[in-house]
Coordinates of C-alpha atoms and ligand atoms in Angstrom, one line a residue:
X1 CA 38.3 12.9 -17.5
X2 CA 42.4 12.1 -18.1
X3 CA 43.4 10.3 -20.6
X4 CA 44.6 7.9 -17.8
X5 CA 41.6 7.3 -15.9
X6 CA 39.8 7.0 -19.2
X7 CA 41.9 4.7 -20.4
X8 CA 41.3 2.7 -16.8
X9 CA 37.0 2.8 -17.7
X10 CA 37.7 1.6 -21.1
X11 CA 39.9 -1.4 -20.0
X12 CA 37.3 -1.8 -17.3
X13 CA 34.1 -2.1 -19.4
X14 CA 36.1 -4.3 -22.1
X15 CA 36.6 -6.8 -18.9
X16 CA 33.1 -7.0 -18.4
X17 CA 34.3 -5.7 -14.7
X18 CA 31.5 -2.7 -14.6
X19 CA 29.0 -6.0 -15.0
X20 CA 30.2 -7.8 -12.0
X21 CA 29.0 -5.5 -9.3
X22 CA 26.3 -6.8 -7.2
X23 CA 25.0 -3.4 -7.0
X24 CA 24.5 -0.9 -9.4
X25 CA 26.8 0.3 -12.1
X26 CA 28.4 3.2 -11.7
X27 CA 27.2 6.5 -14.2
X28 CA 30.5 7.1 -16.8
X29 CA 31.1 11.2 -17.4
X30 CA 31.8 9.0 -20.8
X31 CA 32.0 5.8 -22.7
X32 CA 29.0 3.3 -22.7
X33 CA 26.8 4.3 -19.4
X34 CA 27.0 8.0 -20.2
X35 CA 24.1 9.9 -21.3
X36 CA 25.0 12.8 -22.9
X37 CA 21.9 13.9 -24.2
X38 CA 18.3 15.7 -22.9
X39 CA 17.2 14.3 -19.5
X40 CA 15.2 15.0 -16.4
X41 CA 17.7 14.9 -13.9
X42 CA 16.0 14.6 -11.1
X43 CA 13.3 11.8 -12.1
X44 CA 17.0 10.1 -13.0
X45 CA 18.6 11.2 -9.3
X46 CA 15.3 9.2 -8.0
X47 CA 15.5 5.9 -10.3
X48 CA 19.2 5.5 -10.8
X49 CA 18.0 1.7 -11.0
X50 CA 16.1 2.3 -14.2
X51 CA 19.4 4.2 -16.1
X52 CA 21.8 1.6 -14.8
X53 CA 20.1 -1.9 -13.1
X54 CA 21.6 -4.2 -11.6
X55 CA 23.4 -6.6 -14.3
X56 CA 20.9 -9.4 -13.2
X57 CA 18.1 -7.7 -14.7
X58 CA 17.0 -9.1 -17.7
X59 CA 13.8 -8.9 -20.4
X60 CA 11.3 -7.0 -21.0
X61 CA 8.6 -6.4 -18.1
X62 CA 5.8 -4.2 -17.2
X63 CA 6.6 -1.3 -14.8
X64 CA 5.9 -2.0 -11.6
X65 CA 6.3 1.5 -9.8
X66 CA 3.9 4.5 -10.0
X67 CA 4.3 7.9 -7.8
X68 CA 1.5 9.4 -6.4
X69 CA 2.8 12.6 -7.0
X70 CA 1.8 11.8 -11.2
X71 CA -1.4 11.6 -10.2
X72 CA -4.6 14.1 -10.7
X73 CA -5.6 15.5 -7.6
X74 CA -9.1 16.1 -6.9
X75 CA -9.7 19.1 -4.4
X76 CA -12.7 20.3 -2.3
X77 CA -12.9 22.8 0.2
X78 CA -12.3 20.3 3.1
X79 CA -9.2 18.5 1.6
X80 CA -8.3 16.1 -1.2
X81 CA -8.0 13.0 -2.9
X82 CA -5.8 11.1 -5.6
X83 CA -6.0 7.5 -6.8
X84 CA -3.9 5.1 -8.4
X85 CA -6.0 2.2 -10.5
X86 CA -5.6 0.2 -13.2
X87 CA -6.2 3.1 -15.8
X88 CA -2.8 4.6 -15.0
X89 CA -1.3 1.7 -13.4
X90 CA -2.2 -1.3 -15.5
X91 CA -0.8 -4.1 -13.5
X92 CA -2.3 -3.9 -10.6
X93 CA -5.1 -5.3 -10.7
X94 CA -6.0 -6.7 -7.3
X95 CA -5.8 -3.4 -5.5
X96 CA -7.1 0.7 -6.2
X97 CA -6.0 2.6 -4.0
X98 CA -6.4 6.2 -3.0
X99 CA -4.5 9.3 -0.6
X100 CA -6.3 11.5 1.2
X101 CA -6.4 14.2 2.6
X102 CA -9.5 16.0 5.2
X103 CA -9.0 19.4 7.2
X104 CA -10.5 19.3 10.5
X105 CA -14.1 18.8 11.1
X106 CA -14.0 17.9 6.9
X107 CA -16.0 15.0 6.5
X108 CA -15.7 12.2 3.7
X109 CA -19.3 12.2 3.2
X110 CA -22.0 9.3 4.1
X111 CA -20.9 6.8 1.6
X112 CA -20.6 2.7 0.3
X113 CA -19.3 0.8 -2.2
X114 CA -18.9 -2.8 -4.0
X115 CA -15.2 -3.6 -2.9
X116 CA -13.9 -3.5 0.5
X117 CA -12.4 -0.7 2.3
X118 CA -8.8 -1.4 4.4
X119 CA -6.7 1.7 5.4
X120 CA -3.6 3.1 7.1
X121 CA -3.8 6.3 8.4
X122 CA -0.5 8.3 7.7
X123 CA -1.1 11.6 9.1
X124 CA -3.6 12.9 12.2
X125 CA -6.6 11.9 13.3
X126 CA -9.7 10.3 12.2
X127 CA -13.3 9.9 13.7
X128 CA -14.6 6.9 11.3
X129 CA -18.5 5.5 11.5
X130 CA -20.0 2.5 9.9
X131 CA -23.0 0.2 10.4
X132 CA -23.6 -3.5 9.2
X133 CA -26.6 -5.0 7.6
X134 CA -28.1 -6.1 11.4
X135 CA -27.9 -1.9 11.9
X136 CA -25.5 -2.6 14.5
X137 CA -23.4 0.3 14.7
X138 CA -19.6 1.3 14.9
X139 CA -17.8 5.0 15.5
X140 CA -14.0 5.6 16.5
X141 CA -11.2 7.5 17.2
X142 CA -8.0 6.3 14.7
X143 CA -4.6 8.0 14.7
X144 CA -1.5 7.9 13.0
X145 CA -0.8 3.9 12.3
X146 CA -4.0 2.8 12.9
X147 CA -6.0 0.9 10.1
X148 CA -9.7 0.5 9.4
X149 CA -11.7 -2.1 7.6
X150 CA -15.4 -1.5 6.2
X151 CA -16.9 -4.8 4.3
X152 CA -17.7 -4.7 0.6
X153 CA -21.2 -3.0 0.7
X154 CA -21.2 -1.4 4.5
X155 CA -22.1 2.3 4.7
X156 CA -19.2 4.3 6.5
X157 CA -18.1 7.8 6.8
X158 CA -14.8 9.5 7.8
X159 CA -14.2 13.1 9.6
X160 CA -10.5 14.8 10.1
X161 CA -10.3 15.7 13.5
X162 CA -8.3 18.7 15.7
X163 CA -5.7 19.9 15.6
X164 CA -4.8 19.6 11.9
X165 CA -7.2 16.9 10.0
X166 CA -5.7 13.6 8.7
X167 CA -4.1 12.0 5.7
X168 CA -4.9 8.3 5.1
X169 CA -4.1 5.7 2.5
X170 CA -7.0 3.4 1.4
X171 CA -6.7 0.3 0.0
X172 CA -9.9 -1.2 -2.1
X173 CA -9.4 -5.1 -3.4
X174 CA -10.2 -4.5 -7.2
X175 CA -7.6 -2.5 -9.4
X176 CA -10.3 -1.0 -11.5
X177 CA -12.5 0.9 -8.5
X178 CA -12.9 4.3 -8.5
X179 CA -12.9 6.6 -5.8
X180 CA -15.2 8.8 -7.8
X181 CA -18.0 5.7 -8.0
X182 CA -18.7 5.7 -4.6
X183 CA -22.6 5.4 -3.9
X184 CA -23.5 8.8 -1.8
X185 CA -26.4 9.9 0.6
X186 CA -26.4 12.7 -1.0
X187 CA -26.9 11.8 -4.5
X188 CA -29.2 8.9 -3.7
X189 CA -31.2 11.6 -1.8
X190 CA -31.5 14.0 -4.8
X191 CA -32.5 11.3 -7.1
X192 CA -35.3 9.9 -5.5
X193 CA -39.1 10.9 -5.5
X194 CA -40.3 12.8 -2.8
X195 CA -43.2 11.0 -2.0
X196 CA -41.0 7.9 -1.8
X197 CA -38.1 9.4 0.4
X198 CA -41.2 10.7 2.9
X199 CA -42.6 7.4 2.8
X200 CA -39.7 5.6 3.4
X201 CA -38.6 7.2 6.4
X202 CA -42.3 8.0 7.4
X203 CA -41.3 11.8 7.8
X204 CA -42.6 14.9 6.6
X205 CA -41.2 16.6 3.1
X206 CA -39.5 19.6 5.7
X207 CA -36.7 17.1 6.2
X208 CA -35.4 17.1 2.8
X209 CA -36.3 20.4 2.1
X210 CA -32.7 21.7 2.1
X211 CA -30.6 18.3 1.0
X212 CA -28.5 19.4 -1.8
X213 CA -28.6 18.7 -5.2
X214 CA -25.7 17.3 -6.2
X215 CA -23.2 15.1 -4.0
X216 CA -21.0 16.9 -1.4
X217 CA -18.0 14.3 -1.4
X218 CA -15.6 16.1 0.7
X219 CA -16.9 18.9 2.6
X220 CA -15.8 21.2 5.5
X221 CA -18.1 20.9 8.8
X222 CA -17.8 22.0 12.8
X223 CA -15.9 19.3 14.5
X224 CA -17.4 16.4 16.1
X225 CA -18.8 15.8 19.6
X226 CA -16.4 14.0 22.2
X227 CA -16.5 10.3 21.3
X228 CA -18.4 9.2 24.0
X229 CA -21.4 11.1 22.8
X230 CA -21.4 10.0 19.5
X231 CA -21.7 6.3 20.6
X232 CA -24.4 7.7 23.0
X233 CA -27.1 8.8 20.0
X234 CA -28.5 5.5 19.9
X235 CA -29.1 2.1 21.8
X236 CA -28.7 0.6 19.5
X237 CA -26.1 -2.3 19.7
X238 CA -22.2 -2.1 18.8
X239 CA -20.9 -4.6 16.0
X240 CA -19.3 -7.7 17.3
X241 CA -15.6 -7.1 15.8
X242 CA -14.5 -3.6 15.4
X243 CA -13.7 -1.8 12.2
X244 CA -10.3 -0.1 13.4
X245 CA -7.3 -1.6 14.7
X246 CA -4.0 -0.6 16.4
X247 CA -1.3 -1.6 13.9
X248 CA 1.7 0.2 16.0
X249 CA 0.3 -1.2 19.2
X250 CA 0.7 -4.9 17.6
X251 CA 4.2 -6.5 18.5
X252 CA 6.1 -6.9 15.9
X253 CA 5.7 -10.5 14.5
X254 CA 9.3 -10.4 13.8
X255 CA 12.2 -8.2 15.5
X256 CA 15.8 -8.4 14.5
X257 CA 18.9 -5.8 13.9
X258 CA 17.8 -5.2 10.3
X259 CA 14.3 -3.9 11.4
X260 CA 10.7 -5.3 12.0
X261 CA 7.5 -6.8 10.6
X262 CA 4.0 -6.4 11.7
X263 CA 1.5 -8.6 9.9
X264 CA -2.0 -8.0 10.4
X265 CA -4.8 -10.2 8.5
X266 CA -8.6 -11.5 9.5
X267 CA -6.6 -14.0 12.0
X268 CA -5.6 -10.6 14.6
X269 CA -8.0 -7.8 12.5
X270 CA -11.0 -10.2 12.9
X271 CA -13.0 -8.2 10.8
X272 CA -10.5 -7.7 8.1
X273 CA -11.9 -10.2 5.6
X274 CA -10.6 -9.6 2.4
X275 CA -7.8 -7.7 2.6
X276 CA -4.2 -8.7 4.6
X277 CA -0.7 -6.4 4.9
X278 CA 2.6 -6.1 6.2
X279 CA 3.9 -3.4 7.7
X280 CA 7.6 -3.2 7.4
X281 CA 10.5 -1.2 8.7
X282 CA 14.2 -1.7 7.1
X283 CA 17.4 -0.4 8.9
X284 CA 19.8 0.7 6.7
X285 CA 21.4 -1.2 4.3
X286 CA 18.7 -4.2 5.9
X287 CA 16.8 -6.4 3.1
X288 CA 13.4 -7.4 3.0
X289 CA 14.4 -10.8 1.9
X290 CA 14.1 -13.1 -1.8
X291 CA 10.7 -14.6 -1.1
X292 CA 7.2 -14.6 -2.7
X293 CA 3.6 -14.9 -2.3
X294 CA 1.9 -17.5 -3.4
X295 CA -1.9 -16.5 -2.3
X296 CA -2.2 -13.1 -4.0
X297 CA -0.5 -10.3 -5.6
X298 CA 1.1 -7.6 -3.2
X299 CA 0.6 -4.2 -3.6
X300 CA 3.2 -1.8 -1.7
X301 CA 2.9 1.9 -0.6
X302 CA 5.9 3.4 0.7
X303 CA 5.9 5.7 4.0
X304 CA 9.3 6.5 4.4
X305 CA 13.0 6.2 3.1
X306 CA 14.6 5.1 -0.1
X307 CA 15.0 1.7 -1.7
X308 CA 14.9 -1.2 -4.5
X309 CA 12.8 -4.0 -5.4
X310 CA 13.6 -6.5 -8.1
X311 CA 11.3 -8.9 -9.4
X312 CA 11.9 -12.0 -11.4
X313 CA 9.2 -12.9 -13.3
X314 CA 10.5 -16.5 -14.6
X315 CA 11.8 -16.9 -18.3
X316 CA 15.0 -15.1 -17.2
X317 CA 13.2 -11.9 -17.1
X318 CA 13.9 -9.7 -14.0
X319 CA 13.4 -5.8 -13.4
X320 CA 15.0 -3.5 -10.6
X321 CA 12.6 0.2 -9.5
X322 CA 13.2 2.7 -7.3
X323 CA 11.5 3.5 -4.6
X324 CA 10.7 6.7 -2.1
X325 CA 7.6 7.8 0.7
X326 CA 4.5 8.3 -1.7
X327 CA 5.2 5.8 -4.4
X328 CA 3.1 2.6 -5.2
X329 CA 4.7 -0.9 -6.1
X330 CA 3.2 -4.0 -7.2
X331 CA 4.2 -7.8 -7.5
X332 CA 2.2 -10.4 -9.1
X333 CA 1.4 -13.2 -7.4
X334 CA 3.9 -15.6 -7.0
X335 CA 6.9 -13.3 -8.8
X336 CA 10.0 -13.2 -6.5
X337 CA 11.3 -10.3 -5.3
X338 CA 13.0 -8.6 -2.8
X339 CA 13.3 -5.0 -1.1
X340 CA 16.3 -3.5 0.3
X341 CA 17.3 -0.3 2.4
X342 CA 19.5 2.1 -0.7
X343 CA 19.1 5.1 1.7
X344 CA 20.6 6.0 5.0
X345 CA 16.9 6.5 6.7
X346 CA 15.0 3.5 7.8
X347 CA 12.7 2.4 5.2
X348 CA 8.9 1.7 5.8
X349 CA 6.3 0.4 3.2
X350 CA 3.4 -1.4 3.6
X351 CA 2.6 -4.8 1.8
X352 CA -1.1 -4.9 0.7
X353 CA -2.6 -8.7 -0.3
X354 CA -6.4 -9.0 -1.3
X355 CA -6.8 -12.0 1.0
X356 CA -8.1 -13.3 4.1
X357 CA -4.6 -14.3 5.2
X358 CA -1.1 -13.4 4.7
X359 CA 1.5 -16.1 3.1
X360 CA 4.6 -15.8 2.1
X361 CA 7.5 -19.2 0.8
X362 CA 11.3 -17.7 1.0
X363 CA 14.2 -18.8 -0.5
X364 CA 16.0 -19.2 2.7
X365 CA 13.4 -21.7 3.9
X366 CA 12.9 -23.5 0.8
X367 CA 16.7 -24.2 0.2
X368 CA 17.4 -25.1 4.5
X369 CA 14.3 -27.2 4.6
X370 CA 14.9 -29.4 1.0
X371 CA 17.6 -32.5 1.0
X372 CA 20.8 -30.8 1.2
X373 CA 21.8 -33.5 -1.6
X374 CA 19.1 -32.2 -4.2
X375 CA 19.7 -28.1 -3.5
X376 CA 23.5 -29.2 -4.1
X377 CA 23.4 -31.0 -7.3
X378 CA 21.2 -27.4 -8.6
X379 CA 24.3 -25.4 -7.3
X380 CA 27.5 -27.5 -7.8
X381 CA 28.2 -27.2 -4.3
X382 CA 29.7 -29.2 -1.3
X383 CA 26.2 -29.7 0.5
X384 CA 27.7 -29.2 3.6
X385 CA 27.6 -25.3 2.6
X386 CA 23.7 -25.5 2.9
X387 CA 24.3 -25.2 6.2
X388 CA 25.4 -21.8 6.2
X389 CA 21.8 -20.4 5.2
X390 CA 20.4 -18.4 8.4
X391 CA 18.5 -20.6 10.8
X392 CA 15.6 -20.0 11.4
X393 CA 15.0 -18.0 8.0
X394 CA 14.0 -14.5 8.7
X395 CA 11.8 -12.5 6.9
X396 CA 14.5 -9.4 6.9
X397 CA 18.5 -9.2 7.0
X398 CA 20.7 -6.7 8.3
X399 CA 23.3 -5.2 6.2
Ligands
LIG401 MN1 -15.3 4.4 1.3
LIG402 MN1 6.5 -9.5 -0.7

């Protein structure tokens, strides 16, 4: 650097003027934001927010952002799986949840479990079966943007499909499941006396007589029938409310320049009980704007693009991350936050609630819809400027 322009980021920094930016601050080649020593440059290329935050950010708060690509992956010969909990990601505690991955005609085996099952499927296609405790009974077809929803305790299995298999992301309310518990067919099967599996099915021993010993998980098998002859097996009846849903096919709740928002919850996904999301798309420059939850905390997995969430926890303490396609974020309940578009693709991310319902209070709508006297007095303001704020409040902002 010149002795002139270094003279200019000197006087610049002693006038507090690198502080007043509303974005980030810029990296200095020297002086008080340079960072001359070791580093990993390319974790820093994709967190410039934790090197340099906005000047708003404040305290000391737990991290809030975890990549997928940190995590252990387990492999089998019909795909994979990874899984973010609470043992590597200790503040979310609401939600586990895993990626995975099944070649075609792999199966996830013949499985249940003791918290519920929601997921979005990110890549491919999916044949997914399930029965309930009236043995009514429940196989489809999902694709790319489709979600599913098996009930805490309700046996299900999932099978990648032709041409290619399918990726999904599952989403299990309680931060401390692990994919790895999962209760089996297998494994029950090869831990129970014979007598008492023959007797319990009223069926000979030959039936068993190859069952494997240990569970099979994720395994490769010939692809499935058509769909129509699956559901044909048995006469058994259907269940009342499917387990899959259309997420893309839903019209957006909200549409606007900066980009859209697709809510789905047990009021549309009748049998989604437990677990409620967002699905949102930012333009841009767009912001997913200051609001925050006030029914449960929000767990976030991002599909595509690049951008930043702060939250503000209360006793001036408030913490800006990074985010890009594959990463996790959490917010506790009722911590403010908002996410905008950094990158120049559009940016999608799911919002995750363990609830029946999803609820959200913005600032926008708090401030319009409170005397204009009593905001003003807070803000030293005229409160004739409250009228300004955005009519009818929107849940995202173009740039
Ligand atoms: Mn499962
Ligand atoms: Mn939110």
């Amino acid at each position: 650097m010149d002795p002139v322009s270094r003279r200019h980021m000197l006087a610049a920094t002693a006038t507090g003027a690198l502080l007043t930016a509303g974005g980030p601050r810029a990296l200095g080649a020297d002086g008080p934001t340079s960072d001359p020593g070791p580093q990993n440059r390319a974790l820093g290329a994709q967190n410039p927010s934790a090197f340099l935050p906005p000047p708003t950010d404040h305290g000391d708060m737990p991290t809030f952002k975890y990549p997928y690509n940190l995590e252990h992956t387990r492999h089998t010969d019909g795909g994979w799986a990874r899984q973010v909990t609470v043992k590597d990601f200790p503040i979310a505690r609401s939600i586990a949840g895993v990626d995975m991955r099944l070649i075609a005609g792999a199966v996830r085996e013949l499985h249940w479990h003791l918290p519920a099952e929601w997921a979005y499927m990110t890549y491919g296609r999916a044949r997914i079966t399930a029965i309930d405790p009236q043995g009514r009974r429940f196989a489809a077809d999902v694709a790319e943007g489709d979600l599913w929803f098996f009930p805490s305790g309700y046996p299900h299995s999932i099978q990648g499909l032709g041409p290619d298999g399918c990726e999904f992301l599952l989403a299990f309310d309680d931060g401390k499941f692990s994919e790895d518990s999962t209760l089996l067919i297998t494994d029950w099967i090869a831990h129970t006396p014979m007598d008492v599996l023959t007797q319990s099915l009223g069926v000979g021993a030959e039936l068993f007589a190859h069952a494997p010993k240990r569970e099979l998980y994720i395994f490769p098998a010939p692809l499935p029938p058509e769909l129509s002859r699956d559901l044909a097996h048995s006469a058994q009846d259907f269940v009342p409310e499917p387990f899959s849903y259309a997420l893309h096919a839903q019209r957006p709740n909200f549409a606007g320049p900066g980009g859209t928002v697709r809510i789905v919850d047990s009021s549309n996904f009748k049998a989604s009980s437990t677990i409620a999301a967002a699905l949102v798309e930012l333009n841009p420059g767009a912001l997913r704007v200051l609001h925050w939850h006030p029914n449960a905390d929000e767990w976030q997995y991002y599909l595509g693009g690049t951008g930043r969430m702060t939250v503000f926890a209360g006793e001036s303490k408030a913490r800006t991350a990074d985010f890009s396609a594959g990463d996790v974020g959490y917010v506790e309940r009722s911590s403010g936050h908002y996410i905008q578009n950094t990158g120049s693709d559009p940016l999608r991310f799911l919002e995750i609630f363990a609830s029946d319902h999803y609820a959200e209070v913005t600032l926008a709508d708090w401030m319009a819809n409170t005397p204009p006297e009593l905001v003003a007095a807070h803000l030293g303001i005229d409160p004739r400027l409250l009228e300004t704020i955005v009519r009818p409040p929107t849940p995202v902002m173009p740039r």
